[in-house]
Amino acid sequence: TSVHWHGLHLPASHDGSPLHPVLPGKSRDYVFRIPLGSAGTYWYHPHPDMTTTEQVSKGLYGALIIRPAKDPLAGIRERLLVLSDNRFQADGTVDLPHHTTPQGNIDAQNGREGDILFVNGTTMPTLSLKPGEWQRLRIINAAAARVFRFAIPGQKLLHVDNDGGLFERPREVDELLVANSERVEVLVRGGEPGSRTVLKTLPYDRYDIQTRPKDWDQPRDIVELRTSTDAP
Ligand SMILES: [Cu+2]
């Protein structure tokens, strides 16, 4: 295997590329200095030749947050959402068909996509906010191939960071396209006491026409945002 530090600027020999595998039974130390100005949301995952999909789909990855000495958004509650998808066989094992099988061939053409969407290893979690409270969502697209198109119906997203670095000023958007491995940070706000909204992903057609999944054009729910009845 190897550990690739996705998005960080560091010496290539310590970036866990397929050229620097750690062989079975061996170990290695990754040594690097993180340059100033790197504050942001990143992730790490294995990157060995040919077996990256298998290792990542079995859960070998995680988030990496680099904090600045002085954060302009300090004081805003933070949430980390690591998004992925996966597919399982009837016995519960991860479905990783060989590329010579029909499904394996589709995976090879489109990129492997799963029908179950995970957030931090669980499905459809609930985040609670206070009425009017802002929260900062650090979102990592750790799916192998899925492209998310985030939207909260009836609400704008305040896009503040992309791939490790706050913008000079926030961008107000109705939806946000986030490709695989991309990281975004958005601010969301609690609504009326007791109200509920859902962060969804809207359809995004990136498929070969012959192998488009049949439900590709359906929006999917990702996270429930529930506003408490507490005082703001
Ligand atoms: Cu990567």
Short mmCIF file of C-alpha atoms and ligand atoms in Angstrom, two decimals:
data_model
loop_
_atom_site.label_atom_id
_atom_site.label_comp_id
_atom_site.label_asym_id
_atom_site.label_seq_id
_atom_site.Cartn_x
_atom_site.Cartn_y
_atom_site.Cartn_z
CA THR A 1 0.00 0.00 0.00
CA SER A 2 1.02 3.65 0.37
CA VAL A 3 -0.34 6.85 1.92
CA HIS A 4 -1.08 9.67 -0.50
CA TRP A 5 -1.69 13.06 1.13
CA HIS A 6 -4.27 14.38 -1.27
CA GLY A 7 -3.84 18.06 -2.08
CA LEU A 8 -0.83 18.82 0.12
CA HIS A 9 2.34 20.30 -1.33
CA LEU A 10 5.18 18.02 -0.33
CA PRO A 11 8.17 16.17 -1.83
CA ALA A 12 6.99 13.64 -4.44
CA SER A 13 9.01 10.85 -2.79
CA HIS A 14 6.86 11.21 0.37
CA ASP A 15 3.51 11.50 -1.40
CA GLY A 16 2.71 7.77 -1.52
CA SER A 17 2.53 7.54 -5.31
CA PRO A 18 2.36 4.16 -7.11
CA LEU A 19 6.11 4.60 -7.71
CA HIS A 20 6.78 4.36 -3.96
CA PRO A 21 4.82 1.35 -2.68
CA VAL A 22 5.20 0.01 0.84
CA LEU A 23 5.45 -3.75 0.28
CA PRO A 24 3.70 -6.34 2.49
CA GLY A 25 5.45 -6.64 5.86
CA LYS A 26 7.44 -3.43 5.31
CA SER A 27 6.90 0.02 6.78
CA ARG A 28 7.97 3.56 6.05
CA ASP A 29 7.92 6.98 7.67
CA TYR A 30 6.49 9.85 5.68
CA VAL A 31 8.43 12.98 6.57
CA PHE A 32 7.46 16.41 5.28
CA ARG A 33 7.02 19.99 6.34
CA ILE A 34 3.69 21.65 5.60
CA PRO A 35 4.25 25.06 3.97
CA LEU A 36 2.69 28.17 5.48
CA GLY A 37 -0.57 29.09 3.80
CA SER A 38 -1.76 25.47 3.54
CA ALA A 39 -4.69 25.80 5.95
CA GLY A 40 -7.69 23.90 4.66
CA THR A 41 -9.41 20.53 4.32
CA TYR A 42 -7.52 17.61 2.80
CA TRP A 43 -7.64 13.84 2.90
CA TYR A 44 -5.32 10.88 2.73
CA HIS A 45 -5.79 7.56 1.00
CA PRO A 46 -3.67 4.69 -0.33
CA HIS A 47 -2.44 5.03 -3.91
CA PRO A 48 -0.81 1.73 -4.90
CA ASP A 49 -0.81 0.58 -8.50
CA MET A 50 -4.00 -1.37 -9.47
CA THR A 51 -5.41 -1.86 -5.94
CA THR A 52 -6.34 1.69 -4.90
CA THR A 53 -10.07 1.19 -5.57
CA GLU A 54 -10.15 -2.01 -3.54
CA GLN A 55 -8.31 -0.50 -0.57
CA VAL A 56 -10.29 2.74 -0.54
CA SER A 57 -13.63 0.95 -0.94
CA LYS A 58 -12.74 -1.11 2.14
CA GLY A 59 -12.38 2.08 4.15
CA LEU A 60 -8.67 2.89 4.09
CA TYR A 61 -8.81 6.70 4.06
CA GLY A 62 -9.34 9.66 6.35
CA ALA A 63 -9.61 13.41 6.70
CA LEU A 64 -6.80 15.87 7.30
CA ILE A 65 -7.49 19.38 8.57
CA ILE A 66 -4.74 21.99 8.62
CA ARG A 67 -5.58 24.93 10.84
CA PRO A 68 -4.19 28.43 10.49
CA ALA A 69 -2.79 30.28 13.49
CA LYS A 70 -5.63 32.75 13.09
CA ASP A 71 -8.84 31.49 11.48
CA PRO A 72 -11.13 34.20 10.04
CA LEU A 73 -14.06 31.85 10.72
CA ALA A 74 -13.05 31.07 14.32
CA GLY A 75 -16.01 30.74 16.65
CA ILE A 76 -18.30 29.15 14.04
CA ARG A 77 -19.16 25.56 14.88
CA GLU A 78 -17.47 23.11 12.52
CA ARG A 79 -18.68 19.81 11.11
CA LEU A 80 -16.61 17.37 9.11
CA LEU A 81 -18.51 15.37 6.47
CA VAL A 82 -16.53 12.66 4.68
CA LEU A 83 -18.72 11.51 1.80
CA SER A 84 -18.42 8.24 -0.04
CA ASP A 85 -20.50 5.58 -1.72
CA ASN A 86 -20.27 1.83 -1.80
CA ARG A 87 -21.91 -1.32 -3.09
CA PHE A 88 -22.33 -4.64 -1.32
CA GLN A 89 -23.10 -8.24 -2.16
CA ALA A 90 -25.96 -10.15 -0.54
CA ASP A 91 -23.62 -11.49 2.16
CA GLY A 92 -22.57 -7.95 3.12
CA THR A 93 -19.09 -8.04 1.59
CA VAL A 94 -17.90 -5.15 -0.58
CA ASP A 95 -18.88 -5.73 -4.22
CA LEU A 96 -15.64 -5.57 -6.22
CA PRO A 97 -16.25 -7.54 -9.42
CA HIS A 98 -13.35 -8.49 -11.67
CA HIS A 99 -13.04 -6.20 -14.70
CA THR A 100 -13.86 -9.09 -17.06
CA THR A 101 -17.41 -9.39 -15.61
CA PRO A 102 -20.23 -7.17 -16.97
CA GLN A 103 -20.43 -5.04 -13.79
CA GLY A 104 -16.64 -4.93 -13.51
CA ASN A 105 -16.51 -3.63 -17.07
CA ILE A 106 -19.08 -0.91 -16.27
CA ASP A 107 -17.03 0.06 -13.21
CA ALA A 108 -13.94 0.29 -15.38
CA GLN A 109 -15.73 2.49 -17.94
CA ASN A 110 -17.64 4.82 -15.63
CA GLY A 111 -15.57 4.60 -12.48
CA ARG A 112 -16.90 2.46 -9.65
CA GLU A 113 -20.02 3.90 -8.09
CA GLY A 114 -22.06 2.51 -5.21
CA ASP A 115 -25.79 2.77 -4.58
CA ILE A 116 -25.37 3.50 -0.87
CA LEU A 117 -24.23 6.98 0.11
CA PHE A 118 -22.20 7.30 3.29
CA VAL A 119 -21.44 10.30 5.47
CA ASN A 120 -18.68 9.56 7.99
CA GLY A 121 -19.43 5.86 7.55
CA THR A 122 -23.14 6.16 8.28
CA THR A 123 -26.19 6.89 6.11
CA MET A 124 -28.29 10.06 6.28
CA PRO A 125 -27.07 11.49 9.61
CA THR A 126 -28.83 14.41 11.29
CA LEU A 127 -27.00 17.62 12.14
CA SER A 128 -28.65 19.92 14.59
CA LEU A 129 -28.37 23.69 14.49
CA LYS A 130 -29.83 26.40 16.66
CA PRO A 131 -32.26 28.86 15.08
CA GLY A 132 -30.21 31.30 13.00
CA GLU A 133 -26.93 29.63 13.94
CA TRP A 134 -24.22 29.42 11.25
CA GLN A 135 -22.22 26.22 10.94
CA ARG A 136 -19.18 25.48 8.80
CA LEU A 137 -19.32 22.20 6.90
CA ARG A 138 -15.99 20.80 5.74
CA ILE A 139 -16.98 18.32 3.03
CA ILE A 140 -14.67 15.77 1.40
CA ASN A 141 -15.76 13.81 -1.66
CA ALA A 142 -14.00 10.50 -0.94
CA ALA A 143 -16.10 8.55 -3.46
CA ALA A 144 -14.16 6.81 -6.22
CA ALA A 145 -16.16 8.29 -9.08
CA ARG A 146 -19.37 9.95 -7.89
CA VAL A 147 -19.77 13.66 -8.61
CA PHE A 148 -21.94 15.40 -6.02
CA ARG A 149 -24.12 18.38 -6.84
CA PHE A 150 -25.02 19.75 -3.43
CA ALA A 151 -28.16 21.75 -2.82
CA ILE A 152 -30.48 22.55 0.06
CA PRO A 153 -33.91 23.18 -1.49
CA GLY A 154 -35.14 26.69 -0.77
CA GLN A 155 -31.82 27.79 0.70
CA LYS A 156 -28.53 29.19 -0.57
CA LEU A 157 -25.17 27.69 0.28
CA LEU A 158 -22.39 30.00 1.34
CA HIS A 159 -19.29 28.59 -0.37
CA VAL A 160 -16.19 29.75 1.51
CA ASP A 161 -13.37 27.36 0.59
CA ASN A 162 -12.38 24.97 -2.18
CA ASP A 163 -9.56 22.40 -2.14
CA GLY A 164 -7.68 23.94 0.76
CA GLY A 165 -7.93 27.71 1.00
CA LEU A 166 -10.56 30.21 2.08
CA PHE A 167 -11.78 32.60 -0.60
CA GLU A 168 -11.31 36.32 -0.19
CA ARG A 169 -15.07 36.55 0.26
CA PRO A 170 -17.89 33.95 0.39
CA ARG A 171 -19.79 32.96 -2.73
CA GLU A 172 -23.56 32.55 -2.45
CA VAL A 173 -24.72 29.63 -4.60
CA ASP A 174 -27.86 27.56 -5.21
CA GLU A 175 -25.85 24.43 -5.85
CA LEU A 176 -22.27 23.25 -5.73
CA LEU A 177 -20.62 20.69 -8.01
CA VAL A 178 -17.99 18.63 -6.19
CA ALA A 179 -16.00 16.06 -8.16
CA ASN A 180 -14.35 13.02 -6.63
CA SER A 181 -11.46 13.89 -4.29
CA GLU A 182 -12.51 17.54 -4.22
CA ARG A 183 -13.03 19.31 -0.87
CA VAL A 184 -15.34 22.24 -0.21
CA GLU A 185 -16.35 24.26 2.81
CA VAL A 186 -19.78 25.82 3.05
CA LEU A 187 -21.64 27.75 5.71
CA VAL A 188 -25.22 26.77 6.41
CA ARG A 189 -27.67 28.44 8.75
CA GLY A 190 -30.29 27.13 11.15
CA GLY A 191 -33.88 28.02 10.22
CA GLU A 192 -37.05 28.54 12.22
CA PRO A 193 -37.19 26.66 15.56
CA GLY A 194 -38.17 23.03 14.93
CA SER A 195 -37.74 23.24 11.13
CA ARG A 196 -35.97 20.67 8.99
CA THR A 197 -34.13 20.74 5.66
CA VAL A 198 -32.08 18.22 3.73
CA LEU A 199 -28.71 18.57 2.04
CA LYS A 200 -29.21 16.72 -1.23
CA THR A 201 -27.14 15.73 -4.20
CA LEU A 202 -28.78 16.52 -7.55
CA PRO A 203 -28.34 14.31 -10.63
CA TYR A 204 -25.13 14.71 -12.59
CA ASP A 205 -24.72 12.85 -15.85
CA ARG A 206 -21.13 11.74 -16.24
CA TYR A 207 -21.93 8.29 -17.65
CA ASP A 208 -21.37 6.41 -20.80
CA ILE A 209 -24.89 6.29 -22.35
CA GLN A 210 -24.98 2.48 -22.56
CA THR A 211 -24.06 2.06 -18.93
CA ARG A 212 -25.92 4.90 -17.21
CA PRO A 213 -27.41 3.66 -13.90
CA LYS A 214 -31.21 3.54 -14.17
CA ASP A 215 -31.78 5.92 -11.27
CA TRP A 216 -29.03 8.37 -12.22
CA ASP A 217 -31.56 11.21 -12.67
CA GLN A 218 -32.96 11.01 -9.13
CA PRO A 219 -31.85 13.43 -6.42
CA ARG A 220 -30.51 11.73 -3.29
CA ASP A 221 -30.67 12.84 0.34
CA ILE A 222 -27.35 13.10 2.16
CA VAL A 223 -27.72 14.86 5.50
CA GLU A 224 -30.71 16.07 7.49
CA LEU A 225 -30.33 19.56 8.98
CA ARG A 226 -32.63 20.00 11.93
CA THR A 227 -33.11 23.28 13.74
CA SER A 228 -33.62 22.87 17.45
CA THR A 229 -36.31 24.63 19.43
CA ASP A 230 -33.69 26.22 21.75
CA ALA A 231 -33.26 29.94 21.96
CA PRO A 232 -30.66 31.18 19.40
CU CU B 1 -6.07 11.49 -4.03
#
